[in-house]
Coordinates of C-alpha atoms in Angstrom, one line a residue:
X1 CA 61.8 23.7 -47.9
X2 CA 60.1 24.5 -51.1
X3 CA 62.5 23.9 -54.7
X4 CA 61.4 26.1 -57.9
X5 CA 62.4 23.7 -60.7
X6 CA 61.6 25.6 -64.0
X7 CA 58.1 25.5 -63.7
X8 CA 57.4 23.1 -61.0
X9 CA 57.4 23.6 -57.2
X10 CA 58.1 20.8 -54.7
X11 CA 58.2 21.1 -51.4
X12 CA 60.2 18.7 -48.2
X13 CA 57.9 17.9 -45.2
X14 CA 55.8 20.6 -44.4
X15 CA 55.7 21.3 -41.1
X16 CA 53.5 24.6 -40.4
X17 CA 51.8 24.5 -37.4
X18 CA 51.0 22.4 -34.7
X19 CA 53.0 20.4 -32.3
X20 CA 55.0 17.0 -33.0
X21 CA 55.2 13.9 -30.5
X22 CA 51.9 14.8 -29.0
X23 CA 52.9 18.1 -27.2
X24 CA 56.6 17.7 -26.9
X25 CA 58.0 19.5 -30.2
X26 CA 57.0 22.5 -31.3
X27 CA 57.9 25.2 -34.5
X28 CA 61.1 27.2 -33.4
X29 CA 60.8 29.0 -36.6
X30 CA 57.8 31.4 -37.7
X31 CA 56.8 29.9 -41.2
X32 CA 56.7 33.2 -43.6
X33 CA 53.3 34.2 -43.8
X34 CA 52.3 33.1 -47.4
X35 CA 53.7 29.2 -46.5
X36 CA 50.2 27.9 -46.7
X37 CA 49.6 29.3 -49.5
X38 CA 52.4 28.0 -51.3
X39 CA 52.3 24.9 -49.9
X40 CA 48.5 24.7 -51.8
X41 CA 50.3 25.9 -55.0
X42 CA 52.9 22.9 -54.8
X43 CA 53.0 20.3 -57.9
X44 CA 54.2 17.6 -55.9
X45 CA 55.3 17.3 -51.8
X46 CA 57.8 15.0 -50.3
X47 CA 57.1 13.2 -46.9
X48 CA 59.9 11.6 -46.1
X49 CA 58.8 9.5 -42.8
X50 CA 55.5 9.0 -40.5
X51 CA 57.2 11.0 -37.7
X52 CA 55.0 14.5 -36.7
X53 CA 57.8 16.5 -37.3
X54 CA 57.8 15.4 -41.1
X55 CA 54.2 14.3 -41.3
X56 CA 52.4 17.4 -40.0
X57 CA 48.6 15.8 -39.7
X58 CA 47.5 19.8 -38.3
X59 CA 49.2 20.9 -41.3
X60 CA 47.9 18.3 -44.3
X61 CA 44.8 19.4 -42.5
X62 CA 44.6 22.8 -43.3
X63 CA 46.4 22.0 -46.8
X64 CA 43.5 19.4 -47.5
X65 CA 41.0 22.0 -46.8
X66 CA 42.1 23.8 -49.7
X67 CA 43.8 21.5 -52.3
X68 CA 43.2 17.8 -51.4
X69 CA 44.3 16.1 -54.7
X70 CA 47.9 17.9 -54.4
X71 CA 50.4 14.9 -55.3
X72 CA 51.8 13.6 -52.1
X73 CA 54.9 11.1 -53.2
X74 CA 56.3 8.8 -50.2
X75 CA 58.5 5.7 -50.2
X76 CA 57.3 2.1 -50.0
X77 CA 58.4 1.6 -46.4
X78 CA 57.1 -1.4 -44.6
X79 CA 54.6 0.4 -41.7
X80 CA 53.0 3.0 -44.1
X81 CA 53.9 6.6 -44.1
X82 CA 50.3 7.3 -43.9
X83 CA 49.0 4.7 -41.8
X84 CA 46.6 6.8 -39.6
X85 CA 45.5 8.9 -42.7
X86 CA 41.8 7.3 -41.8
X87 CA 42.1 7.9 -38.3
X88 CA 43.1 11.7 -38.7
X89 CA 40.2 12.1 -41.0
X90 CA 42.2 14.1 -43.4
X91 CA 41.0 14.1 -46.5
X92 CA 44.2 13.5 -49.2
X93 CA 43.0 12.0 -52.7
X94 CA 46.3 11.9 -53.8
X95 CA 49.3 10.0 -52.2
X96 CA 51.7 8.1 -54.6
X97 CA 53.9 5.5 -52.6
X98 CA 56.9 5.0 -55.0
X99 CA 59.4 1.9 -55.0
X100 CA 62.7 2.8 -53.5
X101 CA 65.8 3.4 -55.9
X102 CA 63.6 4.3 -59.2
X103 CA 63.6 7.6 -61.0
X104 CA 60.4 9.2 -61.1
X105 CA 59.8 11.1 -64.5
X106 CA 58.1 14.7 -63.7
X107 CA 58.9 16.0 -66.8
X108 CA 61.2 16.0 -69.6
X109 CA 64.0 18.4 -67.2
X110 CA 62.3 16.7 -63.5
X111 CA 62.5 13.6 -61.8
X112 CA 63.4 12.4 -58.6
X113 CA 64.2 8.9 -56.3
X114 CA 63.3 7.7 -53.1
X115 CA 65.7 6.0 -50.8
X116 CA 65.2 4.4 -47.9
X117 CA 67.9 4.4 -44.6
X118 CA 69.8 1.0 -43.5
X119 CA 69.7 1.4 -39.7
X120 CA 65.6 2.2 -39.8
X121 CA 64.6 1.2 -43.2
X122 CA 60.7 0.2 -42.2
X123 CA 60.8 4.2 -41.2
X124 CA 63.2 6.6 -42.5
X125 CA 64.4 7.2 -46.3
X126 CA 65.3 10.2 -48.4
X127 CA 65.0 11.5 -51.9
X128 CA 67.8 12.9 -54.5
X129 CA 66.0 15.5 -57.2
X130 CA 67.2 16.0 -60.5
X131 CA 66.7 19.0 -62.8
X132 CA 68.3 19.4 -66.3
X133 CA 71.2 17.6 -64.9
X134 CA 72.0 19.2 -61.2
X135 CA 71.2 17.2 -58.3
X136 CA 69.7 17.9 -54.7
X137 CA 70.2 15.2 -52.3
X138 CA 68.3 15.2 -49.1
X139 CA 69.1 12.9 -46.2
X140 CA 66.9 14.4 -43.6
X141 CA 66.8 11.7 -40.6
X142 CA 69.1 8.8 -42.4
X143 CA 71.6 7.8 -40.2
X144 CA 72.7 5.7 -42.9
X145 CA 71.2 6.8 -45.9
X146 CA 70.6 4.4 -48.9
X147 CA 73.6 1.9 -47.2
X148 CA 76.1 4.2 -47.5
X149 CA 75.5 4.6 -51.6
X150 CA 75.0 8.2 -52.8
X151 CA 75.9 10.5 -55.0
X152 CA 78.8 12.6 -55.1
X153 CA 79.4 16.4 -56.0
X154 CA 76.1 17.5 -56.0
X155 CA 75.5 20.5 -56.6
X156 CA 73.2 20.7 -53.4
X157 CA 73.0 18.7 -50.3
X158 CA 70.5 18.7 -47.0
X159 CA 70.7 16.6 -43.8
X160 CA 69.6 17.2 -40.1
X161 CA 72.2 18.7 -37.6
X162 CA 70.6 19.5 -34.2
X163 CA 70.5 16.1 -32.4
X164 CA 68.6 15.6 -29.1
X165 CA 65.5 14.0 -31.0
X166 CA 65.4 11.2 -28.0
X167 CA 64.3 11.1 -24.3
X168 CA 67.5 9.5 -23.5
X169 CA 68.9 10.6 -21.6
X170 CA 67.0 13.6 -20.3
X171 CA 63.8 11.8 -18.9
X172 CA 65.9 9.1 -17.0
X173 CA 66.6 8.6 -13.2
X174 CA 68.0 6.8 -11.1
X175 CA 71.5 5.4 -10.9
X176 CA 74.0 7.1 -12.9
X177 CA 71.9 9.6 -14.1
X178 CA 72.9 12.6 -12.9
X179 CA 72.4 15.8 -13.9
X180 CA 76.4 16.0 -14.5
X181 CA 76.3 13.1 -15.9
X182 CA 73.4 13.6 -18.7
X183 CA 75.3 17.2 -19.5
X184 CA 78.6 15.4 -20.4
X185 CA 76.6 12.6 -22.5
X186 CA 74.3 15.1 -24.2
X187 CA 77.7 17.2 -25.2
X188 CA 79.6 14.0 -26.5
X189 CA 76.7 13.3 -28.2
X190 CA 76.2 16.5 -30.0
X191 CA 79.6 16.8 -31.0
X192 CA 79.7 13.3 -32.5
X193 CA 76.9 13.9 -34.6
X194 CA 78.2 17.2 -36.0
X195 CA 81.6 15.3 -36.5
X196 CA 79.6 12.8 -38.8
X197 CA 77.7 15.1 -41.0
X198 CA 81.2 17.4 -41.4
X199 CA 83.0 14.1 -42.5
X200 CA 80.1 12.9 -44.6
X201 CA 79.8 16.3 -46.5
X202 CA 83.6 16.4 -46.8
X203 CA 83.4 12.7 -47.9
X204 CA 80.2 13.7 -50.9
X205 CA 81.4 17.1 -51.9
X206 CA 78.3 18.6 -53.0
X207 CA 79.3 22.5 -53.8
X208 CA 76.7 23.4 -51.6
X209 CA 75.4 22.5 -48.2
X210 CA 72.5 23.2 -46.2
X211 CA 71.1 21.6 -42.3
X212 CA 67.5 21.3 -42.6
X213 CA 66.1 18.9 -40.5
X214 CA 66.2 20.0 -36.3
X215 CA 64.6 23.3 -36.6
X216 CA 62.4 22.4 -32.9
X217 CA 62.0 23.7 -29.5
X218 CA 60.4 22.3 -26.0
X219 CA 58.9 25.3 -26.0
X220 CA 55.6 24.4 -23.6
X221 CA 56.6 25.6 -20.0
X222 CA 55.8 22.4 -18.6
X223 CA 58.8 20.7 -20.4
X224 CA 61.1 23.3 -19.5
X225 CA 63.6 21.1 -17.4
X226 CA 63.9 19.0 -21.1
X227 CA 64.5 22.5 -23.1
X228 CA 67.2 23.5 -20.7
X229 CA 68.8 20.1 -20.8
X230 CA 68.7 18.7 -24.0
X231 CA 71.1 21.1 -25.9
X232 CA 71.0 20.9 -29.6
X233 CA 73.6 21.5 -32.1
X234 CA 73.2 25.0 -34.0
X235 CA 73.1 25.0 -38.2
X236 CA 75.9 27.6 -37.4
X237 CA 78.5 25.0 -35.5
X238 CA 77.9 22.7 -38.2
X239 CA 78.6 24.7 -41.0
X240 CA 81.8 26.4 -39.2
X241 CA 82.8 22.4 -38.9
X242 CA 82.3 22.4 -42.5
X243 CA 84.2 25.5 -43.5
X244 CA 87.4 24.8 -41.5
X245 CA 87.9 20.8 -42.8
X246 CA 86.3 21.5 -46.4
X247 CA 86.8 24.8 -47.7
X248 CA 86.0 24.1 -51.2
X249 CA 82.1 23.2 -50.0
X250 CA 79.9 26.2 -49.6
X251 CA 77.5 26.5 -46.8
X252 CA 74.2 28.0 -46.1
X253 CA 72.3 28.5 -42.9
X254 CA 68.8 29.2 -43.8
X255 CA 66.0 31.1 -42.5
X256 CA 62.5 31.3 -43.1
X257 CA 62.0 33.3 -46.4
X258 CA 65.2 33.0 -47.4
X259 CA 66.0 32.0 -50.8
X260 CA 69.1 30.8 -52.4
X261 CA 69.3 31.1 -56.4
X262 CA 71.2 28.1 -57.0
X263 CA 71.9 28.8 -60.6
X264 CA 73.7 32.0 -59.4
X265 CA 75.5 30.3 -57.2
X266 CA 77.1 27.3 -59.6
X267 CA 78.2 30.2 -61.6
X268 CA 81.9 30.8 -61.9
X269 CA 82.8 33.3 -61.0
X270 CA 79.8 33.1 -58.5
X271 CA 77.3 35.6 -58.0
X272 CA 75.4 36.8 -55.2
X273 CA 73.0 34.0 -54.6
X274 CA 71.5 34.4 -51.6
X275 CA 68.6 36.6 -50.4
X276 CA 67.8 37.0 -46.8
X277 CA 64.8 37.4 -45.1
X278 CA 63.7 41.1 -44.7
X279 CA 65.0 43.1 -41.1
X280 CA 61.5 42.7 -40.0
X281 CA 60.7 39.3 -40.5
X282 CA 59.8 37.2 -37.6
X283 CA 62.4 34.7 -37.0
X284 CA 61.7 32.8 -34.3
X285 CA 58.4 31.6 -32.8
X286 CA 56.9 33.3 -29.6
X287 CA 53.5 31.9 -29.4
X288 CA 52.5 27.8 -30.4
X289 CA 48.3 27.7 -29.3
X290 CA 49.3 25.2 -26.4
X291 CA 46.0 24.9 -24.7
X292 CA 44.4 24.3 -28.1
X293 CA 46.4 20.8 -29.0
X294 CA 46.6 20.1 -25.2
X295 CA 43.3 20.4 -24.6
X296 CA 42.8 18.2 -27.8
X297 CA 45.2 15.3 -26.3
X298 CA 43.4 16.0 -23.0
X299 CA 40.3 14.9 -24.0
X300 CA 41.1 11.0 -24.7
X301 CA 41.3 11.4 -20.5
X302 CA 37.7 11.0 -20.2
X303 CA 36.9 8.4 -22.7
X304 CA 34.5 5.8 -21.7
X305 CA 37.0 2.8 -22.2
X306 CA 39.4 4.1 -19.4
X307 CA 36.3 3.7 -16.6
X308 CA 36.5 0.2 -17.3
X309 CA 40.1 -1.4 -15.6
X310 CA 39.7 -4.5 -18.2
X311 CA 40.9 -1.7 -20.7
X312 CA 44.5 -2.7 -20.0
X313 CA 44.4 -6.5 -20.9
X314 CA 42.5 -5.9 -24.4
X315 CA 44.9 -3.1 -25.3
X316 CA 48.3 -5.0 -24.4
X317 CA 46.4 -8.1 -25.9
X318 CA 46.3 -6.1 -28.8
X319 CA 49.5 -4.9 -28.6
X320 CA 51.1 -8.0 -29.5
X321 CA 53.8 -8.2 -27.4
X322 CA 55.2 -11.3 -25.0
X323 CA 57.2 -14.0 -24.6
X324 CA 59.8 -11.6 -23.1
X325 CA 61.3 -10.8 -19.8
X326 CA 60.6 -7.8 -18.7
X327 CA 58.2 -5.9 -16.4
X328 CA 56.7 -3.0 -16.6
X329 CA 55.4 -0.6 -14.4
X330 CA 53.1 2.2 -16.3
X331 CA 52.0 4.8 -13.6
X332 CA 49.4 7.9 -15.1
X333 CA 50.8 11.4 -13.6
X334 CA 49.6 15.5 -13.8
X335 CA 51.7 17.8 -15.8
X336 CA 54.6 17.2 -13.4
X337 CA 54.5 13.5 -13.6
X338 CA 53.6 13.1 -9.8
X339 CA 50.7 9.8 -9.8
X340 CA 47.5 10.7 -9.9
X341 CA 45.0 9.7 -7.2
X342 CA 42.3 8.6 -9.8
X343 CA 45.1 7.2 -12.7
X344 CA 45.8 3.9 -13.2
X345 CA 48.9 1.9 -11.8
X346 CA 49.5 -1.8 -12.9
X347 CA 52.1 -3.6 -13.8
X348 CA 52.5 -5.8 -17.3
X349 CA 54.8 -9.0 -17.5
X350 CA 55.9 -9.5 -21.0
X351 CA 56.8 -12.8 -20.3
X352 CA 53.2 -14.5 -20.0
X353 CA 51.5 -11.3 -21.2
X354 CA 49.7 -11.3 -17.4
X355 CA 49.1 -8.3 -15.4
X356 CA 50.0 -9.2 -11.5
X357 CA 49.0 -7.2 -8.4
X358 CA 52.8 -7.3 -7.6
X359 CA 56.2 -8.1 -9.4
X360 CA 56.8 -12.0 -9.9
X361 CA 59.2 -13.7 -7.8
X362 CA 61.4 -14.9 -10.8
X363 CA 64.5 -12.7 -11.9
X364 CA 63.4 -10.5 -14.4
X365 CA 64.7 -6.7 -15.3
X366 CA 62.0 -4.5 -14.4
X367 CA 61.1 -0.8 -16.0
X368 CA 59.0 2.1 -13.9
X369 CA 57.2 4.7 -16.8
X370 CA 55.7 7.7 -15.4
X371 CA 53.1 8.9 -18.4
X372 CA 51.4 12.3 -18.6
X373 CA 47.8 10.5 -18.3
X374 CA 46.5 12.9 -21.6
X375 CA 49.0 11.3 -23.7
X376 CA 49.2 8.0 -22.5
X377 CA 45.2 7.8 -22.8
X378 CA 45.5 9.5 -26.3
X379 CA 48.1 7.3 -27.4
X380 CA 46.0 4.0 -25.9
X381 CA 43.0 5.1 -27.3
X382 CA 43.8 5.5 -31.1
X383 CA 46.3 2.7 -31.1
X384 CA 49.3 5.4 -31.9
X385 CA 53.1 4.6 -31.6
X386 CA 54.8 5.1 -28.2
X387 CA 57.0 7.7 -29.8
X388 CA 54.5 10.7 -28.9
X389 CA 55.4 9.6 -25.1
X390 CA 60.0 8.7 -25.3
X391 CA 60.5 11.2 -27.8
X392 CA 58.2 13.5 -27.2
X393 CA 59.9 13.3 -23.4
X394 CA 55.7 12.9 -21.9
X395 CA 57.4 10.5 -19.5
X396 CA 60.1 9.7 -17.0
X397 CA 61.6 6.6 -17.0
X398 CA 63.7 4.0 -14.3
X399 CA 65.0 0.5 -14.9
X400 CA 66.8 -2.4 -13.2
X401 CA 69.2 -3.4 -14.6
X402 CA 70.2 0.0 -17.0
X403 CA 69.9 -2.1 -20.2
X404 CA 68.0 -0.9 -23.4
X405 CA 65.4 -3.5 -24.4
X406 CA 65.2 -3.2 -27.8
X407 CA 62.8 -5.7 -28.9
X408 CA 60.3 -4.2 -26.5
X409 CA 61.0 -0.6 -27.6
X410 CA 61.1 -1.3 -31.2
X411 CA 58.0 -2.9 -31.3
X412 CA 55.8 -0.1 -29.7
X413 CA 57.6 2.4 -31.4
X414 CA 57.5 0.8 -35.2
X415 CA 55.6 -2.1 -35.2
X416 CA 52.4 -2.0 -33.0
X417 CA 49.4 -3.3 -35.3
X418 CA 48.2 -0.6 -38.2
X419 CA 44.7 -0.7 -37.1
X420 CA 44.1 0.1 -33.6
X421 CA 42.1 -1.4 -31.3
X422 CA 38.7 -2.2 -31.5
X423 CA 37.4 0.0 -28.6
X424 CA 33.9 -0.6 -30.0
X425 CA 34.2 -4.5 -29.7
X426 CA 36.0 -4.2 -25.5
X427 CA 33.0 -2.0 -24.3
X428 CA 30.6 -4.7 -26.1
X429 CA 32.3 -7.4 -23.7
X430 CA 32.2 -5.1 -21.1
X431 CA 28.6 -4.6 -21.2
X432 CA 27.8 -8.5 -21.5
X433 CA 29.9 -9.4 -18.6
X434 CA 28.1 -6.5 -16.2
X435 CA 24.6 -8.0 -17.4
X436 CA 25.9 -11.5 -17.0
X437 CA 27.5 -10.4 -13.4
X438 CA 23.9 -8.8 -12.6
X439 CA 22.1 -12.0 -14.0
X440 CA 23.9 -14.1 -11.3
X441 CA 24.3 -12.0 -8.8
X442 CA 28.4 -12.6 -8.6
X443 CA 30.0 -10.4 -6.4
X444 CA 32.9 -8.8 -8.2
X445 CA 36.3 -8.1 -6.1
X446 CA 38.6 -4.7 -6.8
X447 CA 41.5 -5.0 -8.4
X448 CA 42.5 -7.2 -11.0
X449 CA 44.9 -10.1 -12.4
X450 CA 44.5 -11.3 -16.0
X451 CA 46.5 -14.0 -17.9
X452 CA 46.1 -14.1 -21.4
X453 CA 45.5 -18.1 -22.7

């Protein structure tokens, strides 16, 4: 979304081109044509959280290209917004992290605060904007924005609407998880989330609303079974929701090019303040470059780390995670997550961080992951969160008992260490121990069982 404030233009997570959660999101809007080039023109950009769909790396890439000391502004959030800036190699000169809950001076007429979410507040936060008086408030992703504290009748307001930005329950077996079953859920679910933004806008009463954030598809025809099941809310359901329990609020479902002149419509009486995108503009997307990003995520499959089975003891080592019960099974699969002859298959104790041939004797709740093996390599190789493989619904997932871990889940999805692993330092010890096993002469046996000490 791109504001015109007098003379200054500031745009909300760019999101361009390119896929989000490694291959599982992609653009179900065509950008207008001229969106790069605006984006260049920008005097300052909001990123509102490290997630792909906000922080566009393919994007910032191309925008770096052209204008790489643009002012980038992000909140001070615990794991960095931009904590794989090095690792992307894109080259930004010009990213502010702000404090949360103090005004930023633009200008005389411009400034703006970042504020971070209560439920995720090491990820998530949004921004309110204020020019000559009139506010914008943004949520995006909050689920509880700023604690519950925020402004009331502004005079514009943006959240997310669509829902189904989890792999719960789509990529679960097993049990209860029917496909009946994950259709009711996924409904409930939808219509309690459209029930709490209609009761939060009633509750703010800004005089204008908008749904931004949800604008995705599963558009790559290997996920199809996820784009048929995971049903999203429609901007239009939840501004009808609006319209019938808030009159007074006005609504606007926009589309790409469209425009609305806000000092038209705070006018009284109110003008025509909205201009729609032309007949023949493109709406919707038809065409994403799959085998281009694939193929990119694809190549991590080869790596020289992964001919070496020790891999998966330095990279859970370096994970950082035990002293829990639970067992994992992580099995690599094709496209259609059926195990691949020449993937890896091992199990991981959390308990004692140890990696046994076969699941301990001791009562322990036990999870089976099915990975696509070009994510799950990519993901393992450059240290990334786990969320490119739950929400970007790259695996399929079992467990016994049907409890959510959320220590174990929480840490590989927000707090895994910033750097990655040193992949440079494991194929060092690699090569020491194959001279030192060719020195002796040991005989080495397949298969493998390491305890960390």
């Amino acid at each position: 979304m791109e504001l015109k404030l007098g003379g200054k233009k500031m745009i909300f997570d760019p999101w361009l081109m390119g896929p989000a959660f490694a291959r599982g999101w992609w653009l179900l809007h065509e950008p207008p044509a001229d969106s790069m080039e605006r984006l260049c023109q920008a005097d300052l950009i909001y990123i509102s959280h490290m997630h792909s769909d906000h922080l566009s790396y393919p994007t910032l890439k191309s925008l770096s290209e052209k204008r790489p000391d643009v002012p980038i502004y992000v909140g001070d959030t615990s794991r960095p917004v931009f904590w794989l800036l090095e690792k992307s190699q894109v080259q930004l000169k010009n990213i502010i992290v702000v404090p949360f809950a103090i005004w930023q001076n633009i200008d005389e007429h411009l400034r703006f605060m970042i504020l971070k979410d209560e439920v995720h507040p090491e990820l998530d936060t949004c921004i309110i904007v204020e020019y000559k008086g009139h506010m914008i408030l943004n949520t995006v992703d909050c689920t509880r924005p700023n604690y519950g504290r925020l402004p009331h009748n502004v005079d514009l307001m943006m959240s997310d609407f669509a829902g189904g930005a989890s792999g719960f329950p789509m990529t679960f077996s097993g049990g209860k998880y029917t496909e009946s079953w994950k259709a009711d859920f996924i409904k409930n679910e939808r219509k309690k989330l459209l029930n709490y933004k209609a009761q939060l806008v009633k509750f703010l009463q800004p005089k204008i609303y908008c749904p931004f954030a949800g604008y995705f598809v599963e558009a790559h025809p290997s996920d199809r079974y996820i784009k048929d099941t995971n049903v999203k809310n429609k901007p239009e359901e939840l501004n009808a929701l609006i319209k019938k329990t808030a009159p007074e609020i006005t609504t606007w479902t926009a589309k790409p090019g469209a425009v609305l002149d806000l000092a038209l419509a705070l006018l009284t009486p109110r003008r025509e303040a909205i201009t729609d995108p032309s007949p023949s503009t493109k709406i919707y997307k038809n065409s994403w470059k799959f085998d281009l990003y694939v193929d990119e995520l694809n190549n991590a499959i080869t790596a020289e780390i992964f001919k070496h089975d020790k891999w998966i003891q330095f990279y859970y080592t370096w994970a950082g995670f035990r002293n829990y019960n639970l067992v994992v099974r992580i099995i690599e699969t094709d496209e259609d997550f059926n195990p691949i002859a020449s993937g890896y298959d091992y199990l991981v104790d959390f308990m004692d961080l140890s990696f046994p041939k076969k699941r301990p004797s001791r009562e322990h709740p036990y999870e089976e992951m099915k990975n696509r093996i070009g994510v799950m390599r990519h993901v393992v190789k450059n240290g990334l969160l786990w969320d490119d493989l739950y929400i970007g619904f790259q695996n399929r997932l079992s467990r016994q008992p049907d409890i959510f871990h959320h220590r174990f889940w929480n840490h590989f999805q927000t707090s895994l260490p910033v750097f990655g692993p040193d992949w440079d330092l494991f194929l060092e010890q690699v090569s020491l121990d194959k001279n030192t096993v060719e020195a002796e002469g040991i005989e080495m046996e397949s298969g493998f069982e390491y305890t960390l000490t």
